[in-house]
Amino acid sequence: MQANWNGMSSIGRSDLMLTAGDMPVPIEIRPLRTARRLRLRYDETRGVLKLTCPSGMSRRRALSWAADQRDWIDAQLRRAERPRPFVPGATIPLCGEDVRLAWVADALRTPCLEGRELRCGGPESGFERRIETWLKSLALQTMAADVADFAAAAGVRPSSVRVGDAASRWGSCSSEGRIRLSWRLILAPPAVRRYVAAHEVAHLVHLDHGPDFKRLEAALFGSGVADAKAQLRRVGAGLRLFGRRR
Ligand SMILES: [Zn+2]
């Protein structure tokens, strides 16, 4: 494990990287007045290591401590590669925020979000299926709205918006203007999900990835295209593990 840092850029932003194997993992440093010691946490949803340190400590010292936690970091990265079935008690990211799945026998069969808990009643046997169905329908509703926003800005209209679960792509746009997006994007941080929507809407105008396409994509999404793309690369594989038993 090697700590690399790019000068003294602002604290708290994920502009620092720790390299685990050949995969760079962004690390955010948070100095805390109340922190007595260094603490490392891995935010699976964002694919970011979070390092808390006492506020007087230098970044260099904090980072060098983090770089020594290689075994722990490797274990967290491996853990993040396990299947994550929708079972009672599991935690899933919803729009990038952790939500706990709860089976409540006398609650409604249709899942209902209460605070940080997604409650679902009915027989326990259909729990996983009901959670997945609910997520897909939320995904469609949310991403159809994302697409509508970007399409209005681009002055175009898709012929349809659907959600699916393609193994190799997050979204697609046909020459007939049919947009398909992965329902799993509802688990991703909103910027990642919206980036994919903006990308596919830009394809309603340009079917290739040429300079005109890139200009329109950036005009629709704003300046964070590269960040959102990098974040999707980091968290994408993890999102594909949810709702699976193996
Ligand atoms: Zn594309």
mmCIF file of C-alpha atoms and ligand atoms in Angstrom:
data_model
loop_
_atom_site.group_PDB
_atom_site.id
_atom_site.type_symbol
_atom_site.label_atom_id
_atom_site.label_comp_id
_atom_site.label_asym_id
_atom_site.label_seq_id
_atom_site.Cartn_x
_atom_site.Cartn_y
_atom_site.Cartn_z
ATOM 1 C CA MET A 1 0.000 0.000 0.000
ATOM 2 C CA GLN A 2 1.357 3.347 -1.023
ATOM 3 C CA ALA A 3 0.056 6.730 -0.028
ATOM 4 C CA ASN A 4 0.165 9.292 -2.777
ATOM 5 C CA TRP A 5 -1.014 12.808 -2.392
ATOM 6 C CA ASN A 6 -1.282 15.706 -4.740
ATOM 7 C CA GLY A 7 0.048 18.679 -2.828
ATOM 8 C CA MET A 8 -1.978 20.394 -0.147
ATOM 9 C CA SER A 9 -5.382 20.410 -1.742
ATOM 10 C CA SER A 10 -8.396 21.209 0.391
ATOM 11 C CA ILE A 11 -9.214 18.865 3.243
ATOM 12 C CA GLY A 12 -12.342 16.732 3.152
ATOM 13 C CA ARG A 13 -12.534 16.320 -0.618
ATOM 14 C CA SER A 14 -11.712 12.981 -2.147
ATOM 15 C CA ASP A 15 -8.707 14.213 -4.065
ATOM 16 C CA LEU A 16 -6.301 11.820 -2.375
ATOM 17 C CA MET A 17 -5.798 8.233 -3.414
ATOM 18 C CA LEU A 18 -4.474 5.178 -1.665
ATOM 19 C CA THR A 19 -3.440 2.446 -4.051
ATOM 20 C CA ALA A 20 -4.561 -1.034 -3.075
ATOM 21 C CA GLY A 21 -3.106 -3.492 -5.584
ATOM 22 C CA ASP A 22 -3.675 -1.717 -8.889
ATOM 23 C CA MET A 23 -6.903 -0.081 -7.814
ATOM 24 C CA PRO A 24 -6.675 3.460 -6.463
ATOM 25 C CA VAL A 25 -9.149 4.063 -3.660
ATOM 26 C CA PRO A 26 -10.005 7.675 -2.878
ATOM 27 C CA ILE A 27 -9.496 8.649 0.730
ATOM 28 C CA GLU A 28 -11.137 11.552 2.542
ATOM 29 C CA ILE A 29 -9.474 12.983 5.629
ATOM 30 C CA ARG A 30 -11.658 14.458 8.309
ATOM 31 C CA PRO A 31 -9.892 16.119 11.232
ATOM 32 C CA LEU A 32 -12.166 16.048 14.279
ATOM 33 C CA ARG A 33 -11.609 17.958 17.468
ATOM 34 C CA THR A 34 -13.226 15.169 19.476
ATOM 35 C CA ALA A 35 -11.251 12.339 17.825
ATOM 36 C CA ARG A 36 -8.736 10.764 20.202
ATOM 37 C CA ARG A 37 -7.196 8.460 17.653
ATOM 38 C CA LEU A 38 -7.149 7.664 13.957
ATOM 39 C CA ARG A 39 -10.077 5.759 12.549
ATOM 40 C CA LEU A 40 -10.625 4.322 9.097
ATOM 41 C CA ARG A 41 -13.970 3.421 7.579
ATOM 42 C CA TYR A 42 -14.821 2.194 4.086
ATOM 43 C CA ASP A 43 -17.903 3.740 2.507
ATOM 44 C CA GLU A 44 -18.931 0.952 0.131
ATOM 45 C CA THR A 45 -21.619 2.987 -1.542
ATOM 46 C CA ARG A 46 -19.238 5.678 -2.661
ATOM 47 C CA GLY A 47 -16.146 3.482 -2.842
ATOM 48 C CA VAL A 48 -14.281 5.910 -0.591
ATOM 49 C CA LEU A 49 -12.100 5.390 2.477
ATOM 50 C CA LYS A 50 -12.897 7.818 5.274
ATOM 51 C CA LEU A 51 -10.096 8.676 7.622
ATOM 52 C CA THR A 52 -10.918 10.489 10.849
ATOM 53 C CA CYS A 53 -8.009 11.965 12.788
ATOM 54 C CA PRO A 54 -7.464 14.263 15.772
ATOM 55 C CA SER A 55 -7.584 17.831 14.486
ATOM 56 C CA GLY A 56 -3.984 18.678 15.395
ATOM 57 C CA MET A 57 -2.465 15.815 13.416
ATOM 58 C CA SER A 58 -0.680 16.427 10.103
ATOM 59 C CA ARG A 59 -2.163 14.984 6.928
ATOM 60 C CA ARG A 60 1.121 13.304 6.178
ATOM 61 C CA ARG A 61 1.100 11.386 9.473
ATOM 62 C CA ALA A 62 -2.569 10.460 9.148
ATOM 63 C CA LEU A 63 -2.035 9.172 5.594
ATOM 64 C CA SER A 64 1.015 7.194 6.494
ATOM 65 C CA TRP A 65 -0.966 5.484 9.270
ATOM 66 C CA ALA A 66 -3.758 4.699 6.782
ATOM 67 C CA ALA A 67 -1.243 3.271 4.321
ATOM 68 C CA ASP A 68 -0.176 0.799 7.027
ATOM 69 C CA GLN A 69 -3.723 -0.599 7.336
ATOM 70 C CA ARG A 70 -3.340 -2.580 4.135
ATOM 71 C CA ASP A 71 -4.738 -5.874 5.449
ATOM 72 C CA TRP A 72 -7.812 -4.206 6.872
ATOM 73 C CA ILE A 73 -8.431 -2.244 3.658
ATOM 74 C CA ASP A 74 -7.981 -5.380 1.516
ATOM 75 C CA ALA A 75 -10.511 -7.192 3.728
ATOM 76 C CA GLN A 76 -13.033 -4.358 3.307
ATOM 77 C CA LEU A 77 -12.581 -4.354 -0.470
ATOM 78 C CA ARG A 78 -13.062 -8.151 -0.560
ATOM 79 C CA ARG A 79 -16.130 -7.890 1.654
ATOM 80 C CA ALA A 80 -17.552 -5.343 -0.787
ATOM 81 C CA GLU A 81 -17.389 -8.058 -3.491
ATOM 82 C CA ARG A 82 -19.786 -10.481 -1.779
ATOM 83 C CA PRO A 83 -23.359 -10.992 -3.046
ATOM 84 C CA ARG A 84 -25.834 -8.843 -1.125
ATOM 85 C CA PRO A 85 -29.276 -10.497 -1.086
ATOM 86 C CA PHE A 86 -32.297 -8.415 -0.065
ATOM 87 C CA VAL A 87 -32.838 -10.169 3.244
ATOM 88 C CA PRO A 88 -34.270 -8.738 6.481
ATOM 89 C CA GLY A 89 -31.551 -6.907 8.396
ATOM 90 C CA ALA A 90 -29.400 -6.220 5.301
ATOM 91 C CA THR A 91 -28.272 -2.691 4.533
ATOM 92 C CA ILE A 92 -28.572 -1.389 1.001
ATOM 93 C CA PRO A 93 -27.706 1.971 -0.494
ATOM 94 C CA LEU A 94 -30.760 3.847 -1.699
ATOM 95 C CA CYS A 95 -29.764 6.881 -3.775
ATOM 96 C CA GLY A 96 -26.368 6.375 -2.172
ATOM 97 C CA GLU A 97 -27.664 6.520 1.429
ATOM 98 C CA ASP A 98 -27.646 3.433 3.626
ATOM 99 C CA VAL A 99 -31.094 2.015 4.328
ATOM 100 C CA ARG A 100 -31.852 -1.054 6.436
ATOM 101 C CA LEU A 101 -34.278 -3.688 5.188
ATOM 102 C CA ALA A 102 -36.787 -4.685 7.856
ATOM 103 C CA TRP A 103 -39.394 -7.433 7.778
ATOM 104 C CA VAL A 104 -42.297 -6.321 9.970
ATOM 105 C CA ALA A 105 -44.980 -9.017 10.044
ATOM 106 C CA ASP A 106 -47.929 -6.657 10.465
ATOM 107 C CA ALA A 107 -46.689 -3.952 8.082
ATOM 108 C CA LEU A 108 -48.003 -3.550 4.529
ATOM 109 C CA ARG A 109 -46.804 -6.002 1.881
ATOM 110 C CA THR A 110 -45.691 -3.070 -0.244
ATOM 111 C CA PRO A 111 -42.392 -1.799 1.149
ATOM 112 C CA CYS A 112 -42.515 1.605 2.790
ATOM 113 C CA LEU A 113 -39.574 3.832 3.594
ATOM 114 C CA GLU A 114 -39.587 5.142 7.154
ATOM 115 C CA GLY A 115 -36.523 7.170 7.964
ATOM 116 C CA ARG A 116 -33.522 4.963 7.257
ATOM 117 C CA GLU A 117 -35.575 1.771 7.276
ATOM 118 C CA LEU A 118 -37.367 0.126 4.376
ATOM 119 C CA ARG A 119 -40.197 -1.850 6.006
ATOM 120 C CA CYS A 120 -41.999 -4.658 4.313
ATOM 121 C CA GLY A 121 -44.697 -6.967 5.688
ATOM 122 C CA GLY A 122 -46.452 -10.046 4.297
ATOM 123 C CA PRO A 123 -45.000 -13.558 4.279
ATOM 124 C CA GLU A 124 -41.249 -13.621 4.736
ATOM 125 C CA SER A 125 -40.831 -15.952 1.760
ATOM 126 C CA GLY A 126 -41.578 -13.219 -0.797
ATOM 127 C CA PHE A 127 -39.590 -10.520 0.997
ATOM 128 C CA GLU A 128 -36.688 -10.373 -1.475
ATOM 129 C CA ARG A 129 -38.943 -10.258 -4.511
ATOM 130 C CA ARG A 130 -41.135 -7.504 -3.031
ATOM 131 C CA ILE A 131 -38.093 -5.383 -2.182
ATOM 132 C CA GLU A 132 -36.685 -5.795 -5.696
ATOM 133 C CA THR A 133 -40.016 -4.983 -7.336
ATOM 134 C CA TRP A 134 -40.301 -1.838 -5.194
ATOM 135 C CA LEU A 135 -36.754 -0.756 -6.082
ATOM 136 C CA LYS A 136 -37.398 -1.282 -9.800
ATOM 137 C CA SER A 137 -40.533 0.792 -9.689
ATOM 138 C CA LEU A 138 -38.805 3.580 -7.743
ATOM 139 C CA ALA A 139 -35.940 3.391 -10.245
ATOM 140 C CA LEU A 140 -38.290 3.796 -13.195
ATOM 141 C CA GLN A 141 -40.154 6.691 -11.626
ATOM 142 C CA THR A 142 -36.958 8.506 -10.590
ATOM 143 C CA MET A 143 -35.026 7.949 -13.794
ATOM 144 C CA ALA A 144 -37.973 8.766 -16.063
ATOM 145 C CA ALA A 145 -37.994 12.141 -14.257
ATOM 146 C CA ASP A 146 -34.198 12.519 -14.699
ATOM 147 C CA VAL A 147 -34.537 11.761 -18.419
ATOM 148 C CA ALA A 148 -37.478 14.163 -18.771
ATOM 149 C CA ASP A 149 -35.413 16.980 -17.196
ATOM 150 C CA PHE A 150 -32.431 16.464 -19.473
ATOM 151 C CA ALA A 151 -34.575 15.847 -22.548
ATOM 152 C CA ALA A 152 -36.432 19.114 -21.967
ATOM 153 C CA ALA A 153 -33.082 20.925 -21.679
ATOM 154 C CA ALA A 154 -31.892 19.299 -24.920
ATOM 155 C CA GLY A 155 -35.190 20.017 -26.676
ATOM 156 C CA VAL A 156 -35.835 16.358 -27.468
ATOM 157 C CA ARG A 157 -38.151 13.619 -26.321
ATOM 158 C CA PRO A 158 -37.417 9.906 -25.902
ATOM 159 C CA SER A 159 -39.946 7.514 -27.420
ATOM 160 C CA SER A 160 -39.798 5.403 -24.238
ATOM 161 C CA VAL A 161 -37.911 5.029 -20.951
ATOM 162 C CA ARG A 162 -37.593 1.576 -19.387
ATOM 163 C CA VAL A 163 -35.525 -0.036 -16.685
ATOM 164 C CA GLY A 164 -33.708 -3.350 -17.089
ATOM 165 C CA ASP A 165 -30.742 -5.232 -15.702
ATOM 166 C CA ALA A 166 -28.224 -5.568 -18.532
ATOM 167 C CA ALA A 167 -25.029 -7.187 -17.296
ATOM 168 C CA SER A 168 -22.617 -5.066 -19.280
ATOM 169 C CA ARG A 169 -24.132 -1.609 -19.607
ATOM 170 C CA TRP A 170 -25.803 0.974 -17.392
ATOM 171 C CA GLY A 171 -27.869 2.495 -20.121
ATOM 172 C CA SER A 172 -28.606 2.387 -23.809
ATOM 173 C CA CYS A 173 -30.394 4.484 -26.383
ATOM 174 C CA SER A 174 -31.692 3.059 -29.660
ATOM 175 C CA SER A 175 -31.842 4.942 -32.953
ATOM 176 C CA GLU A 176 -35.620 5.031 -32.429
ATOM 177 C CA GLY A 177 -35.127 7.006 -29.207
ATOM 178 C CA ARG A 178 -35.820 4.184 -26.764
ATOM 179 C CA ILE A 179 -33.850 4.655 -23.551
ATOM 180 C CA ARG A 180 -33.122 1.734 -21.236
ATOM 181 C CA LEU A 181 -31.423 2.188 -17.882
ATOM 182 C CA SER A 182 -30.283 -0.253 -15.234
ATOM 183 C CA TRP A 183 -32.639 -0.258 -12.242
ATOM 184 C CA ARG A 184 -29.531 -0.658 -10.051
ATOM 185 C CA LEU A 185 -28.708 2.994 -10.612
ATOM 186 C CA ILE A 186 -31.319 3.794 -7.944
ATOM 187 C CA LEU A 187 -28.769 2.374 -5.481
ATOM 188 C CA ALA A 188 -26.033 4.721 -6.707
ATOM 189 C CA PRO A 189 -25.389 8.255 -5.504
ATOM 190 C CA PRO A 190 -27.778 10.608 -7.391
ATOM 191 C CA ALA A 191 -24.973 12.265 -9.394
ATOM 192 C CA VAL A 192 -23.952 8.880 -10.832
ATOM 193 C CA ARG A 193 -27.532 7.997 -11.745
ATOM 194 C CA ARG A 194 -28.166 11.403 -13.311
ATOM 195 C CA TYR A 195 -24.941 11.234 -15.275
ATOM 196 C CA VAL A 196 -26.082 8.015 -16.976
ATOM 197 C CA ALA A 197 -29.455 9.628 -17.750
ATOM 198 C CA ALA A 198 -27.734 12.719 -19.229
ATOM 199 C CA HIS A 199 -25.445 10.465 -21.280
ATOM 200 C CA GLU A 200 -28.354 8.554 -22.816
ATOM 201 C CA VAL A 201 -30.347 11.733 -23.466
ATOM 202 C CA ALA A 202 -27.327 13.152 -25.322
ATOM 203 C CA HIS A 203 -27.552 10.011 -27.504
ATOM 204 C CA LEU A 204 -31.063 11.071 -28.534
ATOM 205 C CA VAL A 205 -29.295 13.836 -30.451
ATOM 206 C CA HIS A 206 -25.968 12.154 -31.337
ATOM 207 C CA LEU A 207 -25.715 8.372 -31.540
ATOM 208 C CA ASP A 208 -21.896 8.342 -31.442
ATOM 209 C CA HIS A 209 -19.456 9.540 -28.782
ATOM 210 C CA GLY A 210 -17.956 12.311 -30.927
ATOM 211 C CA PRO A 211 -17.078 15.876 -29.875
ATOM 212 C CA ASP A 212 -20.658 17.133 -30.452
ATOM 213 C CA PHE A 213 -21.969 14.386 -28.211
ATOM 214 C CA LYS A 214 -19.437 15.218 -25.500
ATOM 215 C CA ARG A 215 -20.309 18.912 -25.667
ATOM 216 C CA LEU A 216 -23.995 18.198 -25.276
ATOM 217 C CA GLU A 217 -23.405 15.680 -22.466
ATOM 218 C CA ALA A 218 -21.365 18.273 -20.547
ATOM 219 C CA ALA A 219 -23.917 21.008 -21.237
ATOM 220 C CA LEU A 220 -26.701 18.798 -19.856
ATOM 221 C CA PHE A 221 -24.935 17.328 -16.848
ATOM 222 C CA GLY A 222 -22.596 20.178 -15.962
ATOM 223 C CA SER A 223 -18.923 20.087 -15.128
ATOM 224 C CA GLY A 224 -18.831 16.846 -13.124
ATOM 225 C CA VAL A 225 -18.906 14.315 -16.009
ATOM 226 C CA ALA A 226 -15.401 12.952 -15.357
ATOM 227 C CA ASP A 227 -16.047 12.641 -11.595
ATOM 228 C CA ALA A 228 -19.371 10.889 -12.086
ATOM 229 C CA LYS A 229 -17.827 8.504 -14.631
ATOM 230 C CA ALA A 230 -14.960 7.668 -12.256
ATOM 231 C CA GLN A 231 -17.380 7.118 -9.394
ATOM 232 C CA LEU A 232 -19.513 4.795 -11.532
ATOM 233 C CA ARG A 233 -16.395 2.787 -12.355
ATOM 234 C CA ARG A 234 -15.617 2.504 -8.638
ATOM 235 C CA VAL A 235 -19.045 1.565 -7.330
ATOM 236 C CA GLY A 236 -20.491 -0.127 -10.416
ATOM 237 C CA ALA A 237 -19.310 -3.672 -9.758
ATOM 238 C CA GLY A 238 -20.625 -3.435 -6.180
ATOM 239 C CA LEU A 239 -24.082 -2.360 -7.346
ATOM 240 C CA ARG A 240 -24.352 -5.522 -9.435
ATOM 241 C CA LEU A 241 -24.099 -7.671 -6.288
ATOM 242 C CA PHE A 242 -27.311 -6.433 -4.687
ATOM 243 C CA GLY A 243 -30.314 -8.702 -4.785
ATOM 244 C CA ARG A 244 -28.137 -11.699 -5.608
ATOM 245 C CA ARG A 245 -27.527 -14.780 -3.522
ATOM 246 C CA ARG A 246 -24.294 -15.708 -5.288
HETATM 247 ZN ZN ZN B 1 -22.840 6.151 -24.906
#
